[in-house]
Short mmCIF file of C-alpha atoms in Angstrom, two decimals:
data_model
loop_
_atom_site.label_atom_id
_atom_site.label_comp_id
_atom_site.label_asym_id
_atom_site.label_seq_id
_atom_site.Cartn_x
_atom_site.Cartn_y
_atom_site.Cartn_z
CA MET G 691 -50.47 -204.25 72.65
CA SER G 692 -48.40 -201.43 71.18
CA VAL G 693 -48.03 -198.07 72.87
CA THR G 694 -50.41 -195.43 71.52
CA GLU G 695 -49.37 -191.79 71.38
CA LEU G 696 -51.95 -189.02 71.70
CA ASN G 697 -51.23 -185.38 70.88
CA ILE G 698 -53.97 -183.24 72.42
CA SER G 699 -54.13 -179.56 71.52
CA PRO G 700 -55.56 -177.58 73.12
CA VAL G 701 -56.42 -179.11 76.50
CA GLY G 702 -57.40 -175.92 78.29
CA ARG G 703 -60.74 -174.13 78.10
CA VAL G 704 -60.79 -170.34 77.87
CA GLU G 705 -56.99 -170.11 78.23
CA GLY G 706 -56.44 -172.91 75.75
CA ASP G 707 -52.71 -172.84 75.12
CA LEU G 708 -51.83 -176.01 77.03
CA ASP G 709 -50.90 -178.95 74.84
CA VAL G 710 -50.38 -182.48 76.17
CA LYS G 711 -48.74 -185.57 74.73
CA VAL G 712 -49.48 -188.91 76.41
CA TYR G 713 -48.31 -192.44 75.75
CA ILE G 714 -50.95 -195.11 76.43
CA ASP G 715 -50.14 -198.76 77.12
CA ASN G 716 -52.99 -201.20 77.86
CA GLY G 717 -55.37 -198.29 78.30
CA LYS G 718 -53.27 -196.40 80.87
CA VAL G 719 -51.02 -193.36 80.56
CA THR G 720 -47.41 -194.45 81.05
CA ARG G 721 -45.67 -191.19 80.11
CA ALA G 722 -46.90 -187.62 79.73
CA HIS G 723 -45.54 -184.28 78.59
CA THR G 724 -47.11 -180.85 79.01
CA GLN G 725 -46.27 -178.14 76.52
CA ALA G 726 -46.77 -174.41 77.01
CA ALA G 727 -47.13 -173.23 73.44
CA MET G 728 -46.34 -169.51 73.67
CA PHE G 729 -43.28 -167.56 74.78
CA ARG G 730 -43.60 -165.15 77.71
CA GLY G 731 -41.93 -161.83 77.14
CA PHE G 732 -43.09 -159.75 80.09
CA GLU G 733 -39.67 -159.87 81.74
CA LYS G 734 -38.17 -158.35 78.60
CA ILE G 735 -40.88 -155.69 78.46
CA MET G 736 -40.11 -154.65 82.06
CA ALA G 737 -36.33 -154.33 81.70
CA GLY G 738 -35.07 -150.75 81.75
CA LYS G 739 -38.46 -149.30 82.69
CA ASP G 740 -39.43 -147.15 85.68
CA PRO G 741 -39.84 -149.43 88.74
CA GLN G 742 -43.54 -148.54 89.01
CA SER G 743 -44.25 -149.66 85.45
CA GLY G 744 -44.89 -153.12 86.90
CA LEU G 745 -48.08 -151.74 88.44
CA ILE G 746 -49.38 -151.02 84.94
CA VAL G 747 -47.81 -153.81 82.89
CA THR G 748 -48.05 -156.94 85.03
CA PRO G 749 -51.84 -156.83 85.68
CA ARG G 750 -52.18 -157.24 81.89
CA ILE G 751 -50.50 -160.65 82.09
CA CYS G 752 -53.88 -162.19 82.87
CA GLY G 753 -57.50 -161.11 82.51
CA ILE G 754 -58.59 -163.28 85.44
CA CYS G 755 -55.74 -162.81 87.94
CA GLY G 756 -54.74 -159.24 87.08
CA GLY G 757 -55.44 -158.12 90.65
CA SER G 758 -53.12 -160.83 91.95
CA HIS G 759 -50.29 -159.59 89.74
CA LEU G 760 -50.95 -156.03 90.95
CA TYR G 761 -50.81 -157.28 94.55
CA CYS G 762 -47.40 -158.86 93.86
CA ALA G 763 -46.03 -155.88 91.93
CA SER G 764 -46.90 -153.42 94.68
CA SER G 765 -45.63 -155.78 97.39
CA ALA G 766 -42.28 -156.26 95.60
CA LEU G 767 -41.78 -152.49 95.57
CA ASP G 768 -42.89 -152.24 99.22
CA THR G 769 -40.02 -154.51 100.24
CA ALA G 770 -37.49 -152.92 97.87
CA TRP G 771 -38.30 -149.37 99.02
CA GLY G 772 -39.15 -150.06 102.66
CA THR G 773 -42.59 -148.42 102.54
CA LYS G 774 -45.16 -147.83 105.27
CA LEU G 775 -48.58 -149.47 104.94
CA THR G 776 -51.56 -148.32 106.98
CA PRO G 777 -54.21 -150.78 108.25
CA ASN G 778 -56.65 -149.34 105.71
CA ALA G 779 -54.25 -150.04 102.85
CA LEU G 780 -53.72 -153.64 103.93
CA LEU G 781 -57.47 -154.16 104.33
CA LEU G 782 -58.31 -152.79 100.89
CA ARG G 783 -55.58 -154.84 99.23
CA ALA G 784 -56.89 -157.97 100.98
CA ILE G 785 -60.48 -157.19 99.94
CA GLY G 786 -59.37 -156.82 96.33
CA GLN G 787 -57.40 -160.06 96.37
CA ALA G 788 -60.20 -161.98 98.08
CA SER G 789 -62.87 -160.60 95.73
CA GLU G 790 -60.90 -161.70 92.69
CA THR G 791 -60.46 -165.20 94.11
CA LEU G 792 -64.12 -165.47 95.14
CA GLN G 793 -65.38 -164.64 91.64
CA SER G 794 -63.16 -167.31 90.19
CA ILE G 795 -64.64 -170.17 92.23
CA PRO G 796 -68.09 -170.50 90.59
CA ARG G 797 -66.73 -169.34 87.23
CA TRP G 798 -64.02 -172.01 87.20
CA TYR G 799 -66.25 -174.73 88.63
CA TYR G 800 -69.13 -174.42 86.18
CA ALA G 801 -67.39 -173.13 83.04
CA ILE G 802 -64.09 -174.98 83.21
CA PHE G 803 -64.45 -178.13 85.30
CA ALA G 804 -67.99 -179.43 85.97
CA THR G 805 -69.03 -179.58 82.34
CA ASP G 806 -66.61 -182.53 81.95
CA LEU G 807 -68.79 -184.55 84.31
CA ALA G 808 -71.59 -184.30 81.75
CA ASN G 809 -69.40 -186.24 79.28
CA LYS G 810 -70.87 -189.49 77.92
CA LYS G 811 -68.08 -191.37 79.75
CA TYR G 812 -70.27 -191.26 82.85
CA ALA G 813 -73.59 -192.02 81.13
CA ASP G 814 -74.02 -195.34 82.97
CA LYS G 815 -73.74 -193.75 86.42
CA PRO G 816 -76.95 -193.23 88.45
CA LEU G 817 -76.22 -189.52 89.06
CA TYR G 818 -75.36 -188.75 85.44
CA LYS G 819 -78.79 -187.40 84.49
CA GLU G 820 -78.81 -185.00 87.43
CA VAL G 821 -75.30 -183.81 86.60
CA VAL G 822 -76.26 -183.18 82.97
CA LYS G 823 -79.42 -181.36 84.06
CA ARG G 824 -77.52 -178.96 86.30
CA TRP G 825 -74.00 -178.61 84.89
CA SER G 826 -74.18 -178.97 81.11
CA ALA G 827 -72.41 -176.05 79.49
CA TYR G 828 -74.65 -173.01 78.95
CA VAL G 829 -77.95 -174.87 79.37
CA GLY G 830 -77.48 -176.43 82.81
CA GLU G 831 -79.86 -175.12 85.47
CA THR G 832 -77.20 -174.10 87.99
CA PHE G 833 -74.48 -173.50 85.37
CA GLN G 834 -76.29 -170.31 84.48
CA ILE G 835 -76.90 -169.27 88.09
CA GLY G 836 -73.27 -169.86 89.07
CA LEU G 837 -71.84 -168.00 86.09
CA THR G 838 -74.13 -165.03 86.72
CA ALA G 839 -73.19 -164.92 90.42
CA SER G 840 -69.47 -164.99 89.57
CA GLY G 841 -69.75 -161.45 88.24
CA LEU G 842 -70.74 -160.03 91.63
CA PRO G 843 -67.47 -160.15 93.64
CA VAL G 844 -65.58 -158.22 91.00
CA GLN G 845 -68.11 -155.43 91.36
CA ILE G 846 -66.70 -155.06 94.88
CA TYR G 847 -63.18 -155.00 93.44
CA ALA G 848 -64.23 -152.29 90.96
CA LEU G 849 -65.73 -150.13 93.73
CA PHE G 850 -62.26 -149.72 95.25
CA GLY G 851 -60.01 -150.44 92.26
CA GLY G 852 -61.87 -148.30 89.74
CA GLN G 853 -62.18 -151.21 87.34
CA TRP G 854 -61.71 -154.96 87.01
CA PRO G 855 -59.73 -156.45 85.39
CA HIS G 856 -56.49 -154.51 84.96
CA SER G 857 -56.81 -152.06 87.84
CA SER G 858 -53.76 -150.26 89.23
CA TYR G 859 -55.15 -149.07 92.56
CA MET G 860 -52.58 -150.90 94.71
CA VAL G 861 -49.32 -148.93 94.78
CA PRO G 862 -46.17 -149.04 96.92
CA GLY G 863 -47.13 -147.31 100.14
CA GLY G 864 -50.83 -148.22 100.04
CA VAL G 865 -53.82 -147.83 97.74
CA MET G 866 -55.06 -145.06 95.43
CA CYS G 867 -58.59 -144.85 96.77
CA ALA G 868 -60.40 -143.45 99.79
CA PRO G 869 -63.80 -145.13 99.99
CA THR G 870 -66.88 -143.48 101.38
CA LEU G 871 -69.57 -144.96 103.61
CA LYS G 872 -71.69 -145.34 100.47
CA ASP G 873 -68.95 -147.53 98.89
CA ILE G 874 -68.74 -149.75 101.95
CA THR G 875 -72.52 -150.09 102.14
CA ARG G 876 -72.69 -150.92 98.44
CA ALA G 877 -69.95 -153.57 98.85
CA HIS G 878 -71.86 -155.21 101.72
CA ALA G 879 -75.01 -155.30 99.55
CA ILE G 880 -73.21 -156.92 96.60
CA LEU G 881 -71.66 -159.49 98.90
CA ALA G 882 -75.06 -160.32 100.37
CA GLN G 883 -76.49 -160.79 96.89
CA PHE G 884 -73.70 -163.28 96.06
CA LYS G 885 -74.65 -165.25 99.17
CA ASN G 886 -78.40 -165.09 98.58
CA ASP G 887 -78.34 -165.80 94.85
CA TRP G 888 -75.86 -168.69 94.81
CA LEU G 889 -73.60 -169.47 97.76
CA GLU G 890 -76.18 -170.57 100.33
CA PRO G 891 -79.28 -171.70 98.38
CA VAL G 892 -77.58 -173.28 95.37
CA TRP G 893 -74.09 -174.26 96.40
CA LEU G 894 -74.30 -175.15 100.10
CA GLY G 895 -77.97 -175.74 100.81
CA CYS G 896 -77.31 -174.40 104.31
CA SER G 897 -75.90 -171.35 106.05
CA ILE G 898 -72.23 -170.45 105.73
CA GLU G 899 -71.91 -170.85 109.48
CA ARG G 900 -73.24 -174.43 109.40
CA TYR G 901 -70.87 -175.43 106.61
CA MET G 902 -67.84 -173.99 108.40
CA GLU G 903 -68.48 -176.30 111.35
CA ILE G 904 -67.15 -179.22 109.25
CA LYS G 905 -63.73 -180.29 110.58
CA THR G 906 -63.15 -183.84 109.25
CA TRP G 907 -63.94 -186.00 106.22
CA ASP G 908 -66.45 -187.95 108.31
CA ASP G 909 -68.10 -184.62 109.25
CA MET G 910 -68.31 -183.80 105.55
CA LEU G 911 -69.98 -187.10 104.66
CA ALA G 912 -72.41 -186.66 107.56
CA TRP G 913 -73.16 -183.09 106.43
CA VAL G 914 -74.14 -184.38 102.95
CA GLU G 915 -76.70 -186.76 104.45
CA GLU G 916 -77.91 -184.39 107.17
CA ASN G 917 -80.95 -183.19 105.18
CA GLU G 918 -82.31 -183.01 101.64
CA SER G 919 -81.23 -179.39 101.17
CA GLN G 920 -77.56 -180.20 101.72
CA ARG G 921 -77.70 -183.55 99.92
CA ASN G 922 -79.25 -181.92 96.82
CA SER G 923 -77.10 -178.80 96.87
CA ASP G 924 -74.49 -178.47 94.13
CA LEU G 925 -71.75 -179.20 96.67
CA GLY G 926 -73.68 -182.23 97.90
CA LEU G 927 -74.00 -183.43 94.30
CA LEU G 928 -70.29 -182.82 93.64
CA ILE G 929 -69.36 -185.00 96.62
CA ARG G 930 -71.81 -187.79 95.74
CA ALA G 931 -71.13 -187.75 91.98
CA GLY G 932 -67.40 -187.18 92.43
CA LEU G 933 -67.09 -190.37 94.48
CA GLU G 934 -69.51 -192.30 92.25
CA PHE G 935 -67.61 -191.26 89.09
CA GLY G 936 -64.26 -192.18 90.68
CA LEU G 937 -62.66 -188.73 90.67
CA ASP G 938 -60.88 -189.72 93.88
CA LYS G 939 -59.02 -192.51 92.06
CA PHE G 940 -56.80 -190.59 89.62
CA GLY G 941 -54.80 -187.40 89.12
CA GLN G 942 -52.76 -187.75 92.34
CA GLY G 943 -49.73 -185.66 91.30
CA VAL G 944 -46.38 -185.21 93.03
CA GLY G 945 -47.80 -185.22 96.58
CA LYS G 946 -45.76 -182.14 97.58
CA PHE G 947 -47.41 -178.75 97.98
CA LEU G 948 -46.32 -175.12 98.03
CA ALA G 949 -48.20 -171.99 99.08
CA THR G 950 -46.75 -168.49 99.26
CA GLY G 951 -49.70 -167.40 101.42
CA THR G 952 -51.84 -164.27 101.25
CA TYR G 953 -53.90 -161.64 103.12
CA LEU G 954 -51.45 -159.67 105.25
CA HIS G 955 -52.86 -158.77 108.66
CA LYS G 956 -53.79 -155.10 108.95
CA ASP G 957 -51.72 -154.57 112.12
CA MET G 958 -48.76 -156.91 111.42
CA TYR G 959 -47.26 -155.72 108.16
CA ASN G 960 -47.19 -151.95 108.50
CA ASN G 961 -43.41 -151.94 107.86
CA PRO G 962 -43.08 -154.47 105.00
CA THR G 963 -40.04 -156.74 104.88
CA ILE G 964 -39.45 -160.04 103.15
CA GLU G 965 -38.39 -161.57 106.46
CA GLY G 966 -41.51 -160.41 108.29
CA ARG G 967 -44.01 -161.56 105.68
CA ASN G 968 -44.64 -165.18 106.79
CA ALA G 969 -45.64 -164.19 110.31
CA ALA G 970 -48.07 -161.50 109.10
CA LEU G 971 -50.00 -163.75 106.70
CA ILE G 972 -53.60 -164.76 107.47
CA SER G 973 -53.65 -167.59 104.89
CA SER G 974 -50.31 -169.15 105.75
CA SER G 975 -47.40 -169.99 103.47
CA GLY G 976 -45.37 -173.18 103.55
CA PHE G 977 -44.10 -176.33 101.88
CA PHE G 978 -45.65 -179.72 102.68
CA ASP G 979 -43.51 -182.71 101.66
CA SER G 980 -46.39 -185.23 102.08
CA GLU G 981 -45.50 -185.81 105.74
CA ASN G 982 -44.08 -182.64 107.28
CA TYR G 983 -44.61 -178.90 107.09
CA HIS G 984 -41.70 -176.54 106.32
CA GLU G 985 -41.54 -172.77 106.60
CA PHE G 986 -41.60 -171.02 103.23
CA ASP G 987 -38.31 -169.41 102.19
CA HIS G 988 -38.34 -167.72 98.80
CA MET G 989 -34.57 -168.25 98.52
CA LYS G 990 -35.26 -171.99 98.09
CA VAL G 991 -37.20 -171.31 94.87
CA SER G 992 -35.38 -172.00 91.61
CA GLU G 993 -36.17 -172.58 87.95
CA HIS G 994 -34.83 -175.19 85.52
CA VAL G 995 -34.63 -174.75 81.76
CA LYS G 996 -33.04 -177.98 80.49
CA HIS G 997 -36.35 -178.88 78.79
CA SER G 998 -37.45 -175.31 78.03
CA TRP G 999 -36.81 -173.21 74.93
CA TYR G 1000 -34.37 -170.80 76.62
CA GLY G 1001 -30.76 -170.54 75.67
CA ASN G 1002 -28.91 -168.33 78.07
CA GLN G 1003 -29.12 -169.61 81.64
CA GLU G 1004 -28.07 -172.43 83.90
CA ASP G 1005 -30.44 -174.80 85.65
CA GLY G 1006 -31.56 -174.17 89.21
CA LEU G 1007 -31.14 -170.39 89.44
CA HIS G 1008 -33.05 -168.27 91.94
CA PRO G 1009 -35.23 -165.68 90.14
CA TRP G 1010 -33.01 -162.79 91.28
CA ASP G 1011 -30.09 -164.54 89.52
CA GLU G 1012 -31.95 -165.45 86.34
CA PRO G 1013 -31.11 -163.54 83.15
CA LEU G 1014 -33.78 -162.02 80.97
CA PRO G 1015 -35.13 -164.87 78.82
CA THR G 1016 -33.52 -165.53 75.47
CA PRO G 1017 -35.90 -167.62 73.39
CA MET G 1018 -34.77 -170.47 71.17
CA LYS G 1019 -36.58 -171.94 68.19
CA SER G 1020 -39.69 -173.81 69.27
CA GLN G 1021 -41.57 -176.72 67.68
CA THR G 1022 -45.15 -177.84 67.43
CA LEU G 1023 -46.46 -180.59 69.68
CA HIS G 1024 -46.15 -183.12 66.86
CA ASP G 1025 -42.58 -182.15 66.02
CA SER G 1026 -41.17 -181.61 69.53
CA ASP G 1027 -38.20 -183.61 70.78
CA PHE G 1028 -39.32 -184.54 74.29
CA ASP G 1029 -35.86 -185.76 75.24
CA ASN G 1030 -34.67 -182.17 74.87
CA GLN G 1031 -36.47 -178.81 74.96
CA TYR G 1032 -40.25 -178.97 74.53
CA SER G 1033 -41.98 -176.09 76.36
CA TRP G 1034 -41.92 -172.33 76.85
CA SER G 1035 -42.63 -172.89 80.53
CA LYS G 1036 -39.68 -173.16 82.87
CA ALA G 1037 -39.66 -175.84 85.59
CA PRO G 1038 -39.86 -174.27 89.09
CA ARG G 1039 -38.59 -176.27 92.02
CA TYR G 1040 -38.73 -175.70 95.78
CA ASP G 1041 -35.63 -176.93 97.58
CA GLY G 1042 -35.14 -179.20 94.58
CA HIS G 1043 -38.66 -180.65 94.58
CA ALA G 1044 -41.51 -180.34 92.10
CA ALA G 1045 -44.47 -178.97 94.05
CA GLU G 1046 -48.16 -178.50 93.33
CA ALA G 1047 -49.49 -174.97 93.76
CA GLY G 1048 -53.15 -174.09 94.10
CA PRO G 1049 -56.16 -174.28 96.41
CA LEU G 1050 -55.27 -177.79 97.61
CA ALA G 1051 -51.86 -176.50 98.70
CA ARG G 1052 -53.55 -173.58 100.49
CA VAL G 1053 -56.04 -175.68 102.47
CA ILE G 1054 -53.27 -178.09 103.44
CA MET G 1055 -51.31 -175.13 104.84
CA ASN G 1056 -54.45 -174.03 106.69
CA ALA G 1057 -54.37 -177.42 108.44
CA ASN G 1058 -50.83 -176.85 109.74
CA PRO G 1059 -51.11 -177.35 113.52
CA ASN G 1060 -48.40 -174.71 114.00
CA ASN G 1061 -50.45 -171.88 112.49
CA LYS G 1062 -50.69 -168.82 114.72
CA GLU G 1063 -53.80 -167.42 116.35
CA HIS G 1064 -54.43 -164.83 113.62
CA GLN G 1065 -53.94 -167.39 110.83
CA ILE G 1066 -56.51 -169.76 109.35
CA ARG G 1067 -56.78 -172.92 111.42
CA ASP G 1068 -58.86 -175.40 109.46
CA PRO G 1069 -58.00 -179.10 110.03
CA LEU G 1070 -60.38 -180.45 107.37
CA PHE G 1071 -57.93 -181.03 104.54
CA GLY G 1072 -55.23 -182.36 106.82
CA ASP G 1073 -57.74 -185.13 107.56
CA ILE G 1074 -58.87 -185.52 103.93
CA ILE G 1075 -55.31 -185.88 102.66
CA LYS G 1076 -54.64 -188.58 105.26
CA LYS G 1077 -57.82 -190.51 104.38
CA LEU G 1078 -58.21 -189.94 100.64
CA GLY G 1079 -54.87 -188.58 99.44
CA PRO G 1080 -54.53 -186.05 96.62
CA SER G 1081 -56.63 -186.59 93.49
CA VAL G 1082 -58.86 -184.76 91.04
CA PHE G 1083 -61.62 -184.94 93.66
CA THR G 1084 -59.67 -183.48 96.57
CA ARG G 1085 -58.20 -180.78 94.33
CA VAL G 1086 -61.66 -179.66 93.19
CA LEU G 1087 -63.14 -179.94 96.68
CA ALA G 1088 -60.32 -177.74 98.03
CA ARG G 1089 -61.11 -174.93 95.64
CA VAL G 1090 -64.84 -174.78 96.30
CA HIS G 1091 -64.25 -175.19 100.05
CA GLU G 1092 -62.68 -171.72 100.08
CA ALA G 1093 -65.79 -169.79 99.03
CA PRO G 1094 -67.57 -169.55 102.44
CA ARG G 1095 -64.39 -168.55 104.29
CA ILE G 1096 -63.42 -165.89 101.76
CA TYR G 1097 -66.95 -164.52 101.96
CA LYS G 1098 -66.64 -164.14 105.74
CA PHE G 1099 -63.23 -162.49 105.42
CA ILE G 1100 -64.47 -159.83 102.99
CA GLU G 1101 -67.45 -159.14 105.23
CA GLN G 1102 -65.14 -158.73 108.25
CA TRP G 1103 -62.55 -156.57 106.47
CA LEU G 1104 -65.19 -154.20 105.09
CA SER G 1105 -66.36 -153.57 108.64
CA GLU G 1106 -62.81 -152.79 109.84
CA ILE G 1107 -62.03 -149.95 107.40
CA ASP G 1108 -61.52 -146.61 109.17
CA LEU G 1109 -63.04 -144.05 106.80
CA ASP G 1110 -61.19 -141.22 108.58
CA GLY G 1111 -57.84 -143.02 108.48
CA GLU G 1112 -54.94 -142.92 105.98
CA PHE G 1113 -54.82 -145.04 102.85
CA TYR G 1114 -51.43 -144.05 101.37
CA VAL G 1115 -48.00 -143.00 102.65
CA LYS G 1116 -45.70 -141.74 99.91
CA PRO G 1117 -42.51 -143.88 99.79
CA VAL G 1118 -38.91 -142.86 99.11
CA GLU G 1119 -37.64 -144.48 95.94
CA LYS G 1120 -34.26 -146.22 95.98
CA ASP G 1121 -32.28 -149.01 94.34
CA GLY G 1122 -32.52 -152.52 95.76
CA LYS G 1123 -34.17 -155.91 95.48
CA GLY G 1124 -37.78 -156.77 96.27
CA PHE G 1125 -40.06 -159.78 96.56
CA GLY G 1126 -43.84 -159.79 96.49
CA ALA G 1127 -46.19 -162.77 96.59
CA THR G 1128 -49.79 -163.73 97.02
CA GLU G 1129 -52.17 -166.60 96.33
CA ALA G 1130 -53.98 -166.08 93.05
CA ALA G 1131 -57.13 -168.16 92.67
CA ARG G 1132 -54.99 -170.80 90.94
CA GLY G 1133 -52.20 -170.76 93.52
CA ALA G 1134 -48.80 -169.34 94.44
CA LEU G 1135 -47.84 -166.22 92.50
CA ALA G 1136 -44.63 -164.26 93.08
CA HIS G 1137 -42.71 -161.33 91.57
CA TRP G 1138 -39.02 -160.60 92.07
CA ILE G 1139 -37.55 -157.19 91.15
CA GLU G 1140 -34.06 -155.70 91.08
CA ILE G 1141 -33.76 -151.91 90.72
CA LYS G 1142 -30.47 -150.29 89.71
CA ASP G 1143 -29.82 -146.65 88.79
CA GLY G 1144 -33.51 -145.93 89.22
CA VAL G 1145 -34.79 -148.42 86.63
CA ILE G 1146 -35.67 -152.12 86.53
CA LYS G 1147 -32.54 -154.21 85.98
CA ASN G 1148 -34.34 -157.55 86.36
CA TYR G 1149 -37.97 -158.59 86.85
CA GLN G 1150 -39.11 -162.20 87.17
CA VAL G 1151 -42.67 -163.54 87.47
CA MET G 1152 -43.46 -167.06 88.65
CA ALA G 1153 -47.14 -167.96 88.23
CA PRO G 1154 -49.06 -170.90 89.72
CA THR G 1155 -49.43 -172.49 86.31
CA THR G 1156 -45.66 -172.35 85.88
CA TRP G 1157 -45.38 -174.50 89.01
CA ASN G 1158 -48.02 -176.96 87.80
CA VAL G 1159 -47.53 -177.12 84.06
CA GLY G 1160 -43.74 -176.92 84.02
CA PRO G 1161 -41.80 -179.59 82.08
CA GLN G 1162 -39.13 -181.97 83.37
CA ASP G 1163 -36.34 -180.38 85.42
CA GLY G 1164 -32.57 -180.65 85.09
CA ASN G 1165 -32.69 -184.20 86.48
CA ASP G 1166 -35.48 -185.20 84.05
CA ASN G 1167 -38.05 -185.39 86.85
CA PRO G 1168 -41.54 -184.59 85.51
CA GLY G 1169 -43.67 -181.63 86.54
CA PRO G 1170 -46.87 -181.87 88.66
CA ILE G 1171 -49.43 -182.25 85.83
CA GLU G 1172 -47.12 -184.61 83.95
CA THR G 1173 -46.95 -186.74 87.10
CA ALA G 1174 -50.68 -186.48 87.79
CA LEU G 1175 -51.48 -187.93 84.36
CA LEU G 1176 -49.44 -191.11 84.95
CA GLY G 1177 -51.62 -194.17 85.46
CA THR G 1178 -54.77 -192.45 84.21
CA THR G 1179 -57.10 -194.83 82.36
CA ILE G 1180 -58.14 -193.55 78.92
CA GLU G 1181 -61.37 -195.31 77.98
CA ASP G 1182 -61.76 -193.79 74.51
CA PRO G 1183 -58.62 -192.53 72.72
CA LEU G 1184 -60.93 -190.62 70.36
CA ASP G 1185 -62.36 -188.69 73.33
CA PRO G 1186 -59.62 -188.62 76.02
CA VAL G 1187 -61.69 -186.57 78.46
CA GLU G 1188 -59.71 -187.99 81.38
CA VAL G 1189 -56.64 -185.97 80.29
CA GLY G 1190 -58.75 -182.82 80.33
CA ILE G 1191 -60.23 -183.62 83.73
CA VAL G 1192 -56.78 -184.00 85.30
CA ALA G 1193 -55.35 -180.88 83.66
CA ARG G 1194 -58.42 -178.77 84.34
CA SER G 1195 -58.49 -179.82 88.02
CA PHE G 1196 -55.28 -177.73 88.27
CA ASP G 1197 -56.98 -174.86 86.39
CA SER G 1198 -53.93 -174.37 84.22
CA CYS G 1199 -53.77 -170.84 82.78
CA LEU G 1200 -51.16 -170.44 80.11
CA VAL G 1201 -51.47 -166.70 79.67
CA CYS G 1202 -49.69 -166.30 83.00
CA THR G 1203 -47.01 -168.74 81.95
CA VAL G 1204 -46.19 -167.72 78.45
CA HIS G 1205 -46.50 -164.65 76.24
CA ALA G 1206 -44.63 -162.87 73.66
CA HIS G 1207 -43.58 -159.89 71.83
CA ASP G 1208 -40.42 -157.83 71.49
CA ALA G 1209 -41.87 -154.33 71.49
CA GLN G 1210 -38.53 -152.53 71.28
CA SER G 1211 -37.02 -154.22 68.23
CA GLY G 1212 -40.23 -155.31 66.57
CA ALA G 1213 -38.57 -158.64 65.85
CA GLU G 1214 -40.86 -161.60 65.36
CA LEU G 1215 -40.07 -164.12 68.07
CA SER G 1216 -42.32 -166.91 66.86
CA ARG G 1217 -45.29 -167.50 64.60
CA PHE G 1218 -48.40 -169.49 65.43
CA LYS G 1219 -51.14 -170.81 63.18
CA LEU G 1220 -54.51 -170.68 64.91
#
């Protein structure tokens, strides 16, 4: 049988700029290429600007993860300027970051991922009718409940940030708000509504506390069958249908994971430094090579451009050493030469390795037996990876597993705010280099800045989707999604939903990866027909 080529554009939902080309032989994907179809120009926009312009500009990179970019932008300046951060400032930054991630969990699950399980591909499965009844787009019974609930956590963000998305309340030296008791009380009430409307009755079918007792895969399976409430919850259905539909059998990926970590402890990062960041994290950073854990070192991060449409840099440069991007002529998916350049995304590597970023990477780091007392210690996904390995199923399960824990963190941090304490300490501006990172809902996000003569000399952003959707590197090794697609069975080439399921399990978001516009010269960089 001859090899069939499929050009799929777009693959993404909502942020639909991801294109994929796959080669199918005997019904299985034997080669895959991901293409980011728009140029990112934010680094060019930042050059020559006031160092604090990143607080305004970078949150506009993404309408979903704008708070995560603000977290990174302020943290990069904290380390460049050597600021002071009070416990209140660290708590309010963590609450903002956690609120943004919490809203994304039901929104992503119902609107981006679960609707694929209502595809006719699974029509012969016993649980198909129940899945269609609950998770069909727009009309599903719990689709509507989950989407409505997803708007609640960002109300908490807006209480402290003034607005969501695109707030600028995090600044070097702290935060630009001083909440009142009324604000804290209101935030607690919104959080409780999120729990009572969706998290416990619809998603878990039990209390948060009962769910967080699960420590192994066997515990999880026993929890599903413990009673009808848990078995018939949306999480119970995901586990039963996910295994019945075979989501644990494809989409494995590169098997290496990277997390930059997030939520800096209120008493451990009051004098921010790059070197002191790992130890102060609550959700730990690290690199997992499929067998061993390694401490995260941002100096081991590099980007390759051999297969990207950039013309002025070498392969394997650290972000501080990368030049501002110089775009080359791009091609459409149909016309691209996949032996040469074929994407606007660069190819990030950690210590030379392609690595998956995202919730699965985070929960694997949480299972690191070396985590400190103040860090998350959750062995569940260490056990799941050993027993099931990475797949679409484990990737999805990792993301929804975070909701109860994040809920408890926000509840705790709200109670720790000292309303009479300080929220901001004015920093002294100076030249230097800075690094700021966090975990956006989709995974590892980092900003690097170099300040010279009082303005930005260089600014580089590396988003989680850049890690996952990046093309081949300088040695022609494929990126994580390209690898995850290999071996996938495509039942109907006219409806290759399997490609979408794999790509969407990573929650690829191209607006963080690519963008474009030369505001200074007005020059047209590229033209797209929509």
